[in-house]
């Protein structure tokens, strides 16, 4: 080895030892007769000292080095004159007597510091330099630790990690596939898996009753904020289980992770039906760190002279505690917020609950003080509070009020970093009607089983069928989702039919699965967690990009490789592909 120690491990206990370190120059400080270099590697920073009195030539050489040069430095560990209690090696320095420049470096295009002066795009272009920075490095360390903890937990419970293929066949359900042309089968294409869903179900049929995999998945979606075209799932499946078993085992996984990584212990996670989540939070992934839950106000506010409310399917409000003194300007800002295209509401009604027991609202024309008092009572609003009300079609209005609730949560500091509220959302609808294409889509995926007691409605009232499907939600993020699967060929065929597949289409696309069902398929179910997202949530970070070593930018590009890129005519010819001009 070119070194005896790392730059993060020497302390006062090593004083007078002869050591050799390797690393990158973080900083050079010239103080006349002395030159100090902060030498950095993955493990930390150690100060190298060069003294003109003991070795003038060596000090002169050290002065000529630049940032990010790679050095091998040999010397003696000595107690430092001015100590730095912020780093573990801050008590010592190395009095260098030999330096070997392993490589020089151009001046990096941004500072390799915790707070870098480089913009996003620049740091992505030079990601290998960005990765030298502590915040990014710490994210990768966390990701590694998490991976180990997950593997330990799963393996201890008898789960086998089994790899499934990346070159598979395209299916039109779900998101758009990335496709890969096959040279040896002209005109035919592989698809990259959106998830190993079919394979894990087939593994259950093969008897591997506890499977997991930390696996890359690919989805060619229009990139919304913080989506990556390739991302990592903790993919899991079990046989001979019911929903309750899955919730228990994977609640255990999440608890294990929080205990190991955050030293937080949880009691049983809250469970909330999809219906309740929508009615109370307007979202199937509620941020339950704070209350401010929805109160339906149809009874109190419809049937007066206010047309907007009278014509609305839903009139619904939230109460912001202690905001009863909001100024006109603050209220206008909230109205502007809900009118932004991202939220898309047409307006916002407010009721200020004054300390003297009177009310001031934006709809005073239509409602008496008694009307407003009744609303306040229903919302459990007290003097000094602010009630914010929206109206319109049910689901749309719920989603808009959800945005406002989260915004108020931010403004009031209720979405606290370091606080985590994991919960299960259960009893999802099986199907979702799409107006545009006039058909049902599977809310989770087509392999999700209806609740046995709803089975009979699959043909008669498909929209009312609930599924044994569940999501794990933390602080407004969907961290995982799964379901009990269909394991009966006939039921799967009925499901495809409900989704508008002809028998031929179903056989063509999913014949392998329908066939497999005929050879002894056990009851099974599973779940998949977003590994990148889990890392981000545990670090109170917004972006999953910071937890991926080499991520794509918001336009789905790798700006370092400049990918995607064209391929040569020869490659196109070999693949039998022709580009449309
Ligand atoms: N394969 C599913 C997904 O990617 C998860 C599951 O049902 O296990 O969403």
Coordinates of C-alpha atoms and ligand atoms in Angstrom, one line a residue:
X1 CA 0.0 0.0 0.0
X2 CA 1.1 3.5 -0.7
X3 CA 0.0 4.7 2.7
X4 CA 0.1 3.5 6.3
X5 CA -3.0 5.4 7.5
X6 CA -5.9 7.4 6.1
X7 CA -6.4 11.1 6.5
X8 CA -9.1 10.6 9.0
X9 CA -7.6 8.4 11.7
X10 CA -4.5 9.9 13.3
X11 CA -5.0 11.3 16.8
X12 CA -2.9 12.3 19.8
X13 CA -2.5 8.5 20.4
X14 CA -0.2 8.4 17.3
X15 CA 2.2 11.1 18.4
X16 CA 5.8 10.5 17.3
X17 CA 4.8 7.7 14.9
X18 CA 6.3 7.7 11.4
X19 CA 3.4 7.6 8.9
X20 CA 2.7 7.9 5.2
X21 CA -0.6 9.4 4.0
X22 CA -2.1 9.8 0.5
X23 CA -4.7 12.2 -0.5
X24 CA -5.8 15.4 -2.3
X25 CA -4.8 18.9 -1.4
X26 CA -7.8 20.7 0.0
X27 CA -6.0 23.9 1.0
X28 CA -2.5 25.4 1.1
X29 CA -1.6 28.1 3.6
X30 CA 1.7 29.9 3.4
X31 CA 2.7 31.6 6.6
X32 CA 6.3 32.8 5.9
X33 CA 8.5 30.2 7.4
X34 CA 5.7 27.6 7.6
X35 CA 3.5 26.0 4.9
X36 CA 0.4 24.0 5.9
X37 CA -1.5 21.7 3.6
X38 CA -4.8 20.2 4.4
X39 CA -4.6 16.7 2.9
X40 CA -8.0 15.1 2.2
X41 CA -9.2 11.6 1.4
X42 CA -12.6 9.8 1.9
X43 CA -12.0 9.5 5.6
X44 CA -11.1 13.0 6.6
X45 CA -8.5 15.7 6.6
X46 CA -5.0 15.8 8.1
X47 CA -2.7 18.8 8.4
X48 CA 0.7 18.5 6.8
X49 CA 3.4 20.9 8.1
X50 CA 6.5 22.1 6.2
X51 CA 9.1 24.2 8.1
X52 CA 11.7 26.3 6.3
X53 CA 14.1 25.9 9.2
X54 CA 14.3 22.1 9.1
X55 CA 13.9 21.7 5.3
X56 CA 13.8 24.9 3.2
X57 CA 13.8 23.0 -0.1
X58 CA 10.8 20.9 0.8
X59 CA 8.9 23.9 2.0
X60 CA 9.6 25.7 -1.3
X61 CA 8.4 22.6 -3.1
X62 CA 5.2 22.5 -1.1
X63 CA 4.5 26.1 -1.9
X64 CA 4.4 25.3 -5.5
X65 CA 1.6 22.7 -5.2
X66 CA -1.9 23.4 -6.2
X67 CA -5.4 22.5 -5.1
X68 CA -6.5 18.9 -5.7
X69 CA -3.0 17.7 -6.5
X70 CA -2.5 14.1 -5.3
X71 CA 0.3 13.6 -2.7
X72 CA 2.0 10.9 -0.9
X73 CA 3.5 12.4 2.3
X74 CA 5.8 10.8 4.8
X75 CA 6.6 12.2 8.2
X76 CA 6.2 12.2 11.9
X77 CA 2.9 12.8 13.9
X78 CA 3.3 15.7 16.2
X79 CA 1.0 17.6 18.6
X80 CA -0.4 20.7 16.9
X81 CA 0.3 24.1 18.2
X82 CA -3.2 25.5 17.4
X83 CA -5.7 22.7 17.7
X84 CA -8.9 22.3 15.7
X85 CA -11.6 20.7 17.8
X86 CA -14.0 20.5 14.8
X87 CA -12.2 17.5 13.2
X88 CA -11.1 14.2 14.7
X89 CA -7.5 14.7 13.6
X90 CA -7.5 18.3 14.9
X91 CA -5.0 17.7 17.7
X92 CA -2.1 16.6 15.5
X93 CA -0.2 17.4 12.3
X94 CA 2.4 15.6 10.2
X95 CA 5.9 17.1 10.1
X96 CA 6.7 16.1 6.6
X97 CA 10.1 14.9 5.6
X98 CA 9.3 13.5 2.2
X99 CA 6.7 14.2 -0.4
X100 CA 5.9 12.4 -3.6
X101 CA 3.6 14.1 -6.1
X102 CA 1.4 11.3 -7.4
X103 CA -0.4 13.6 -9.8
X104 CA -1.0 17.2 -10.5
X105 CA -4.5 18.7 -11.0
X106 CA -6.0 21.5 -13.0
X107 CA -7.7 24.1 -10.8
X108 CA -11.1 22.6 -10.2
X109 CA -14.0 24.5 -11.8
X110 CA -15.7 25.0 -8.4
X111 CA -14.6 24.8 -4.8
X112 CA -14.5 21.3 -3.3
X113 CA -16.0 22.6 0.0
X114 CA -19.2 21.7 1.9
X115 CA -20.7 24.8 0.5
X116 CA -19.5 24.8 -3.1
X117 CA -19.6 27.9 -5.4
X118 CA -20.5 25.6 -8.3
X119 CA -24.0 25.6 -9.8
X120 CA -26.0 22.4 -10.3
X121 CA -25.2 21.9 -14.0
X122 CA -21.4 22.5 -13.5
X123 CA -21.2 20.1 -10.5
X124 CA -23.1 17.5 -12.5
X125 CA -20.7 17.9 -15.5
X126 CA -17.8 17.3 -13.1
X127 CA -19.6 14.9 -10.9
X128 CA -16.4 13.1 -10.0
X129 CA -15.2 16.3 -8.3
X130 CA -18.6 16.9 -6.7
X131 CA -18.4 13.5 -5.2
X132 CA -15.3 14.5 -3.3
X133 CA -17.4 17.0 -1.3
X134 CA -18.5 15.9 2.2
X135 CA -22.3 16.4 1.8
X136 CA -22.4 14.2 -1.3
X137 CA -20.0 11.7 0.2
X138 CA -22.0 11.4 3.4
X139 CA -25.1 10.7 1.3
X140 CA -23.4 7.8 -0.4
X141 CA -22.2 6.5 3.0
X142 CA -25.8 6.6 4.3
X143 CA -27.0 4.8 1.2
X144 CA -24.4 2.1 1.7
X145 CA -25.3 1.7 5.4
X146 CA -29.0 1.5 4.5
X147 CA -28.3 -1.1 1.9
X148 CA -26.4 -3.2 4.5
X149 CA -29.2 -2.9 7.1
X150 CA -31.9 -3.8 4.6
X151 CA -29.9 -6.9 3.5
X152 CA -29.3 -7.9 7.1
X153 CA -33.0 -7.6 8.1
X154 CA -34.2 -9.4 5.0
X155 CA -31.7 -12.1 5.1
X156 CA -32.3 -12.8 8.8
X157 CA -35.9 -13.3 8.0
X158 CA -35.0 -15.9 5.3
X159 CA -35.5 -13.6 2.2
X160 CA -33.3 -14.6 -0.7
X161 CA -31.8 -11.8 -2.9
X162 CA -32.4 -13.0 -6.5
X163 CA -31.5 -11.0 -9.6
X164 CA -33.9 -10.7 -12.4
X165 CA -33.1 -9.7 -16.0
X166 CA -32.9 -6.1 -17.4
X167 CA -33.6 -7.0 -21.0
X168 CA -37.2 -8.0 -21.0
X169 CA -40.3 -7.5 -23.1
X170 CA -42.3 -4.3 -23.4
X171 CA -45.8 -4.1 -22.0
X172 CA -48.1 -1.2 -22.7
X173 CA -49.6 -1.0 -19.2
X174 CA -48.0 1.4 -16.7
X175 CA -45.4 4.0 -17.6
X176 CA -43.6 4.2 -20.9
X177 CA -40.8 1.6 -21.4
X178 CA -37.2 2.3 -22.4
X179 CA -36.5 0.0 -25.3
X180 CA -33.3 -1.6 -26.6
X181 CA -33.2 -2.7 -30.2
X182 CA -32.0 -6.3 -30.8
X183 CA -29.3 -6.7 -33.4
X184 CA -29.9 -10.4 -33.8
X185 CA -33.6 -10.1 -34.1
X186 CA -34.2 -7.3 -36.5
X187 CA -37.2 -5.2 -35.9
X188 CA -37.5 -6.6 -32.4
X189 CA -36.9 -4.8 -29.1
X190 CA -36.2 -5.6 -25.5
X191 CA -37.6 -3.3 -22.9
X192 CA -35.9 -2.3 -19.6
X193 CA -38.0 -3.3 -16.6
X194 CA -40.1 -0.7 -14.9
X195 CA -40.0 -3.1 -12.0
X196 CA -39.4 -6.9 -11.6
X197 CA -43.1 -7.4 -11.0
X198 CA -43.7 -10.4 -13.2
X199 CA -40.4 -12.1 -12.3
X200 CA -41.0 -11.8 -8.6
X201 CA -44.5 -13.4 -9.0
X202 CA -43.0 -16.1 -11.1
X203 CA -40.4 -16.7 -8.4
X204 CA -43.3 -17.3 -6.0
X205 CA -44.6 -19.9 -8.4
X206 CA -41.2 -21.5 -8.3
X207 CA -41.3 -21.8 -4.6
X208 CA -38.9 -19.1 -3.5
X209 CA -41.4 -17.9 -0.9
X210 CA -39.4 -15.0 0.4
X211 CA -37.6 -12.9 -2.3
X212 CA -36.1 -9.5 -2.3
X213 CA -33.8 -7.5 -4.5
X214 CA -32.2 -4.0 -4.4
X215 CA -32.7 -3.4 -8.0
X216 CA -32.6 -0.7 -10.7
X217 CA -35.8 0.1 -12.5
X218 CA -36.4 2.2 -15.6
X219 CA -39.3 4.4 -16.5
X220 CA -39.4 6.7 -19.5
X221 CA -41.8 9.2 -18.0
X222 CA -42.0 12.9 -18.8
X223 CA -39.7 14.2 -16.1
X224 CA -41.5 15.8 -13.3
X225 CA -39.5 17.5 -10.5
X226 CA -37.2 15.0 -8.8
X227 CA -37.8 12.0 -11.0
X228 CA -35.0 9.9 -12.3
X229 CA -35.4 7.7 -15.4
X230 CA -33.5 5.0 -13.6
X231 CA -34.0 4.6 -9.9
X232 CA -33.6 1.9 -7.3
X233 CA -36.2 -0.2 -5.6
X234 CA -36.1 -2.5 -2.6
X235 CA -38.4 -5.1 -4.3
X236 CA -40.0 -7.8 -2.1
X237 CA -42.4 -10.7 -2.5
X238 CA -43.7 -13.4 -0.2
X239 CA -45.9 -16.5 -0.6
X240 CA -48.6 -17.9 1.7
X241 CA -49.3 -14.5 3.3
X242 CA -52.2 -12.1 3.8
X243 CA -52.0 -8.3 3.8
X244 CA -51.5 -8.3 7.6
X245 CA -48.4 -10.4 7.3
X246 CA -46.8 -8.1 4.8
X247 CA -47.6 -5.0 6.8
X248 CA -46.1 -6.5 9.9
X249 CA -42.9 -7.7 8.2
X250 CA -42.2 -4.5 6.3
X251 CA -43.2 -2.2 9.1
X252 CA -40.5 -4.1 10.9
X253 CA -38.0 -3.3 8.1
X254 CA -38.8 0.4 8.3
X255 CA -38.5 0.3 12.1
X256 CA -35.2 -1.5 11.9
X257 CA -33.9 1.1 9.5
X258 CA -35.0 4.0 11.7
X259 CA -33.5 2.3 14.8
X260 CA -30.2 1.6 13.1
X261 CA -29.8 4.8 11.2
X262 CA -31.6 7.4 13.3
X263 CA -31.8 5.7 16.7
X264 CA -35.6 6.3 16.7
X265 CA -37.9 3.7 18.0
X266 CA -41.5 3.5 16.8
X267 CA -44.7 1.9 18.1
X268 CA -47.2 0.5 15.7
X269 CA -47.6 2.7 12.6
X270 CA -50.9 4.4 12.0
X271 CA -53.1 2.9 9.3
X272 CA -55.5 5.1 7.3
X273 CA -57.9 4.1 4.6
X274 CA -57.4 5.7 1.2
X275 CA -60.8 7.3 1.6
X276 CA -60.0 8.8 5.0
X277 CA -56.6 10.0 3.6
X278 CA -58.4 11.8 0.8
X279 CA -61.1 13.2 3.0
X280 CA -58.8 14.5 5.7
X281 CA -55.6 15.4 3.8
X282 CA -56.7 15.5 0.1
X283 CA -53.8 13.1 -0.7
X284 CA -53.1 9.4 -0.6
X285 CA -49.7 10.3 0.8
X286 CA -50.4 12.7 3.7
X287 CA -47.8 14.6 5.6
X288 CA -49.2 13.7 9.0
X289 CA -46.5 15.5 11.0
X290 CA -49.1 18.2 11.5
X291 CA -52.9 18.3 11.8
X292 CA -54.8 21.1 9.9
X293 CA -57.1 18.3 8.6
X294 CA -60.0 19.0 6.2
X295 CA -63.5 19.7 7.4
X296 CA -66.3 19.3 4.9
X297 CA -68.5 22.4 5.0
X298 CA -71.3 21.5 2.5
X299 CA -73.9 21.6 5.2
X300 CA -72.9 25.0 6.6
X301 CA -72.1 26.9 3.5
X302 CA -74.3 25.6 0.6
X303 CA -77.9 26.8 0.1
X304 CA -77.3 30.5 0.7
X305 CA -76.9 33.1 -2.1
X306 CA -73.3 32.3 -2.9
X307 CA -73.4 30.6 -6.3
X308 CA -69.8 29.3 -6.3
X309 CA -70.5 27.2 -3.2
X310 CA -74.0 26.2 -4.2
X311 CA -72.7 24.8 -7.5
X312 CA -69.7 23.0 -6.0
X313 CA -69.7 19.3 -5.3
X314 CA -67.5 19.9 -2.3
X315 CA -66.9 22.9 0.0
X316 CA -64.1 22.1 2.3
X317 CA -61.9 24.0 4.7
X318 CA -58.8 23.9 7.0
X319 CA -58.0 25.9 10.1
X320 CA -54.7 27.6 10.5
X321 CA -54.1 28.1 14.2
X322 CA -53.1 31.6 15.3
X323 CA -53.4 33.1 11.8
X324 CA -56.5 35.2 12.6
X325 CA -54.4 38.3 12.4
X326 CA -53.3 37.8 8.8
X327 CA -53.1 41.0 6.8
X328 CA -54.8 41.6 3.4
X329 CA -51.4 41.2 1.9
X330 CA -50.8 37.8 3.5
X331 CA -54.3 36.6 2.4
X332 CA -53.7 37.8 -1.1
X333 CA -50.5 35.9 -1.2
X334 CA -52.4 32.7 -0.3
X335 CA -55.0 33.4 -3.0
X336 CA -52.1 33.9 -5.5
X337 CA -50.6 30.6 -4.3
X338 CA -53.8 28.6 -5.0
X339 CA -54.3 30.3 -8.4
X340 CA -50.8 29.3 -9.6
X341 CA -51.1 26.9 -12.5
X342 CA -49.4 24.2 -10.4
X343 CA -52.4 24.3 -8.0
X344 CA -55.0 25.6 -10.5
X345 CA -57.8 26.8 -8.2
X346 CA -60.0 29.6 -9.2
X347 CA -60.1 31.2 -5.7
X348 CA -59.9 31.0 -2.0
X349 CA -62.4 32.0 0.7
X350 CA -61.1 33.0 4.1
X351 CA -62.7 33.6 7.5
X352 CA -60.7 35.5 10.1
X353 CA -61.8 34.6 13.6
X354 CA -61.2 37.8 15.6
X355 CA -60.3 37.7 19.3
X356 CA -63.5 39.5 20.2
X357 CA -65.6 36.6 18.8
X358 CA -66.6 38.4 15.6
X359 CA -65.7 37.2 12.1
X360 CA -64.4 38.8 8.9
X361 CA -64.6 36.8 5.7
X362 CA -64.2 37.4 2.0
X363 CA -67.8 36.3 1.5
X364 CA -69.4 38.6 4.2
X365 CA -72.0 39.7 1.6
X366 CA -73.5 36.2 1.5
X367 CA -73.1 35.0 5.1
X368 CA -74.2 36.3 8.5
X369 CA -72.0 36.3 11.6
X370 CA -74.1 33.4 12.8
X371 CA -73.3 31.4 9.6
X372 CA -69.6 32.1 10.1
X373 CA -69.9 31.1 13.7
X374 CA -71.4 27.8 12.7
X375 CA -68.5 27.2 10.3
X376 CA -66.0 28.1 13.0
X377 CA -67.6 25.7 15.4
X378 CA -67.6 22.9 12.8
X379 CA -63.9 23.6 12.1
X380 CA -63.2 23.8 15.8
X381 CA -61.6 27.2 15.1
X382 CA -61.0 29.5 18.1
X383 CA -60.6 33.2 18.3
X384 CA -57.3 34.1 16.6
X385 CA -57.5 31.4 14.0
X386 CA -57.9 31.6 10.2
X387 CA -60.2 29.3 8.2
X388 CA -59.3 28.8 4.5
X389 CA -62.0 27.3 2.3
X390 CA -62.0 26.0 -1.3
X391 CA -64.8 24.6 -3.4
X392 CA -65.4 22.7 -6.6
X393 CA -65.4 19.1 -7.9
X394 CA -64.6 16.7 -5.0
X395 CA -61.2 15.2 -5.9
X396 CA -59.8 18.2 -7.7
X397 CA -60.7 20.5 -4.7
X398 CA -59.2 18.0 -2.2
X399 CA -56.0 18.0 -4.1
X400 CA -55.9 21.8 -4.3
X401 CA -56.6 22.2 -0.7
X402 CA -53.8 19.6 0.0
X403 CA -51.4 22.0 -1.7
X404 CA -52.5 24.9 0.4
X405 CA -52.4 22.8 3.6
X406 CA -48.7 21.9 2.8
X407 CA -47.9 25.5 2.0
X408 CA -49.4 26.6 5.3
X409 CA -47.5 23.8 7.0
X410 CA -44.3 25.3 5.5
X411 CA -45.2 28.8 6.4
X412 CA -45.9 27.9 10.0
X413 CA -42.9 25.7 10.4
X414 CA -45.0 22.6 11.1
X415 CA -43.1 20.3 8.7
X416 CA -40.2 19.9 11.0
X417 CA -36.9 18.4 9.8
X418 CA -35.9 15.5 12.0
X419 CA -39.5 14.5 12.7
X420 CA -40.9 11.5 10.8
X421 CA -44.4 10.3 10.7
X422 CA -44.6 6.9 8.9
X423 CA -48.1 5.5 8.2
X424 CA -49.8 2.9 6.1
X425 CA -52.5 4.0 3.6
X426 CA -54.7 0.9 2.9
X427 CA -57.8 -0.1 1.0
X428 CA -57.0 1.6 -2.2
X429 CA -59.6 1.3 -5.0
X430 CA -58.6 -1.4 -7.5
X431 CA -59.4 0.7 -10.6
X432 CA -59.3 4.2 -11.7
X433 CA -61.5 5.6 -14.5
X434 CA -59.8 7.7 -17.1
X435 CA -62.1 10.2 -18.9
X436 CA -59.7 10.7 -21.8
X437 CA -59.4 7.1 -22.9
X438 CA -62.8 6.1 -21.5
X439 CA -61.5 3.1 -19.7
X440 CA -60.4 1.8 -16.3
X441 CA -56.8 1.6 -15.3
X442 CA -55.3 -0.4 -12.5
X443 CA -54.6 2.0 -9.6
X444 CA -51.6 -0.1 -8.6
X445 CA -51.1 -2.6 -11.4
X446 CA -53.1 -5.3 -13.2
X447 CA -51.9 -8.0 -10.9
X448 CA -53.4 -6.6 -7.7
X449 CA -56.2 -8.7 -6.2
X450 CA -59.6 -7.2 -5.4
X451 CA -60.7 -7.6 -1.8
X452 CA -62.3 -11.1 -1.8
X453 CA -65.6 -9.5 -0.5
X454 CA -65.6 -7.1 -3.5
X455 CA -64.7 -9.8 -6.1
X456 CA -68.3 -10.1 -7.4
X457 CA -68.5 -6.4 -8.3
X458 CA -65.6 -6.6 -10.7
X459 CA -68.1 -6.8 -13.6
X460 CA -71.1 -5.0 -12.1
X461 CA -69.5 -2.0 -10.4
X462 CA -65.8 -2.0 -11.1
X463 CA -65.2 1.5 -9.7
X464 CA -66.4 0.4 -6.3
X465 CA -64.0 -2.5 -5.9
X466 CA -61.3 -2.0 -3.3
X467 CA -58.0 -3.8 -3.4
X468 CA -55.7 -5.3 -0.8
X469 CA -53.2 -2.7 -1.7
X470 CA -51.1 -0.5 0.6
X471 CA -48.6 2.3 0.6
X472 CA -46.1 3.2 3.2
X473 CA -46.0 7.0 3.5
X474 CA -43.5 9.2 5.4
X475 CA -43.9 12.9 5.7
X476 CA -45.9 13.3 2.5
X477 CA -43.7 10.9 0.5
X478 CA -44.8 7.6 -0.9
X479 CA -41.9 5.4 0.3
X480 CA -43.3 2.1 -0.7
X481 CA -46.3 0.4 -2.2
X482 CA -47.6 -3.1 -2.9
X483 CA -50.5 -5.5 -2.9
X484 CA -51.8 -9.0 -2.5
X485 CA -51.7 -10.4 -6.0
X486 CA -54.1 -12.3 -8.1
X487 CA -53.0 -16.0 -8.1
X488 CA -56.0 -17.5 -9.9
X489 CA -55.9 -17.6 -13.7
X490 CA -59.7 -16.9 -14.1
X491 CA -59.6 -13.9 -11.8
X492 CA -56.6 -12.5 -13.7
X493 CA -58.5 -13.0 -16.9
X494 CA -61.5 -11.1 -15.5
X495 CA -59.1 -8.3 -14.3
X496 CA -57.7 -8.0 -17.8
X497 CA -61.2 -7.8 -19.2
X498 CA -62.1 -5.1 -16.7
X499 CA -59.1 -3.2 -18.0
X500 CA -60.5 -3.4 -21.5
X501 CA -58.1 -6.1 -22.9
X502 CA -59.4 -8.6 -25.4
X503 CA -58.6 -12.2 -24.6
X504 CA -56.1 -12.2 -27.4
X505 CA -54.4 -9.1 -26.2
X506 CA -54.2 -10.5 -22.7
X507 CA -52.7 -13.8 -24.0
X508 CA -50.3 -12.0 -26.2
X509 CA -48.9 -9.8 -23.5
X510 CA -49.3 -11.8 -20.4
X511 CA -49.6 -15.4 -21.7
X512 CA -46.5 -16.5 -19.8
X513 CA -48.1 -15.4 -16.5
X514 CA -51.6 -16.8 -17.3
X515 CA -49.9 -20.1 -18.2
X516 CA -47.8 -20.2 -15.1
X517 CA -51.0 -19.8 -13.0
X518 CA -52.0 -23.2 -14.2
X519 CA -49.0 -24.9 -12.6
X520 CA -49.6 -24.4 -8.9
X521 CA -49.4 -20.8 -8.1
X522 CA -49.4 -20.0 -4.3
X523 CA -51.2 -17.1 -2.8
X524 CA -48.7 -14.3 -2.7
X525 CA -48.2 -10.6 -2.2
X526 CA -45.4 -8.0 -1.9
X527 CA -44.2 -4.5 -1.8
X528 CA -41.5 -2.3 -3.3
X529 CA -39.8 0.7 -1.6
X530 CA -38.1 3.5 -3.3
X531 CA -34.5 3.2 -2.1
X532 CA -33.4 6.6 -3.3
X533 CA -36.4 8.3 -1.8
X534 CA -35.9 6.5 1.5
X535 CA -32.3 7.8 1.7
X536 CA -33.5 11.3 1.0
X537 CA -36.3 11.2 3.6
X538 CA -34.0 9.9 6.2
X539 CA -31.7 12.8 5.5
X540 CA -34.5 15.4 5.4
X541 CA -33.4 16.1 1.9
X542 CA -35.8 17.1 -0.9
X543 CA -34.0 15.6 -3.9
X544 CA -33.2 12.0 -4.6
X545 CA -30.5 13.2 -7.0
X546 CA -28.2 13.9 -4.1
X547 CA -28.3 10.2 -3.1
X548 CA -27.4 8.8 -6.5
X549 CA -23.7 8.8 -7.4
X550 CA -24.2 9.6 -11.1
X551 CA -27.7 11.0 -11.6
X552 CA -29.4 12.5 -14.6
X553 CA -30.5 16.1 -14.7
X554 CA -34.1 17.3 -14.8
X555 CA -34.2 16.8 -18.5
X556 CA -33.1 13.2 -18.1
X557 CA -29.6 13.8 -19.4
X558 CA -26.3 12.7 -18.1
X559 CA -24.5 16.0 -18.6
X560 CA -21.1 14.4 -17.8
X561 CA -21.3 11.7 -20.5
X562 CA -23.6 13.9 -22.6
X563 CA -26.0 11.1 -22.9
X564 CA -28.3 10.2 -24.6
X565 CA -26.4 10.8 -27.8
X566 CA -26.5 9.7 -31.4
X567 CA -25.2 6.4 -32.7
X568 CA -23.3 5.9 -35.9
X569 CA -24.8 5.0 -39.2
X570 CA -23.0 1.7 -39.0
X571 CA -24.6 0.9 -35.7
X572 CA -28.0 1.9 -37.0
X573 CA -27.5 -0.3 -40.1
X574 CA -26.5 -3.2 -38.0
X575 CA -29.7 -2.8 -35.9
X576 CA -31.7 -2.4 -39.1
X577 CA -33.0 1.0 -37.8
X578 CA -33.7 4.0 -39.9
X579 CA -34.2 7.4 -38.4
X580 CA -37.2 9.5 -39.6
X581 CA -35.9 12.9 -40.7
Ligands
LIG1 N1 -43.9 -3.5 -8.7 C1 -44.7 -2.6 -7.9 C2 -44.2 -1.2 -8.2 O1 -43.1 -1.0 -8.8 C3 -44.6 -2.7 -6.4 C4 -45.2 -4.0 -6.0 O2 -46.4 -4.2 -6.2 O3 -44.6 -4.8 -5.3 O4 -44.9 -0.2 -7.9

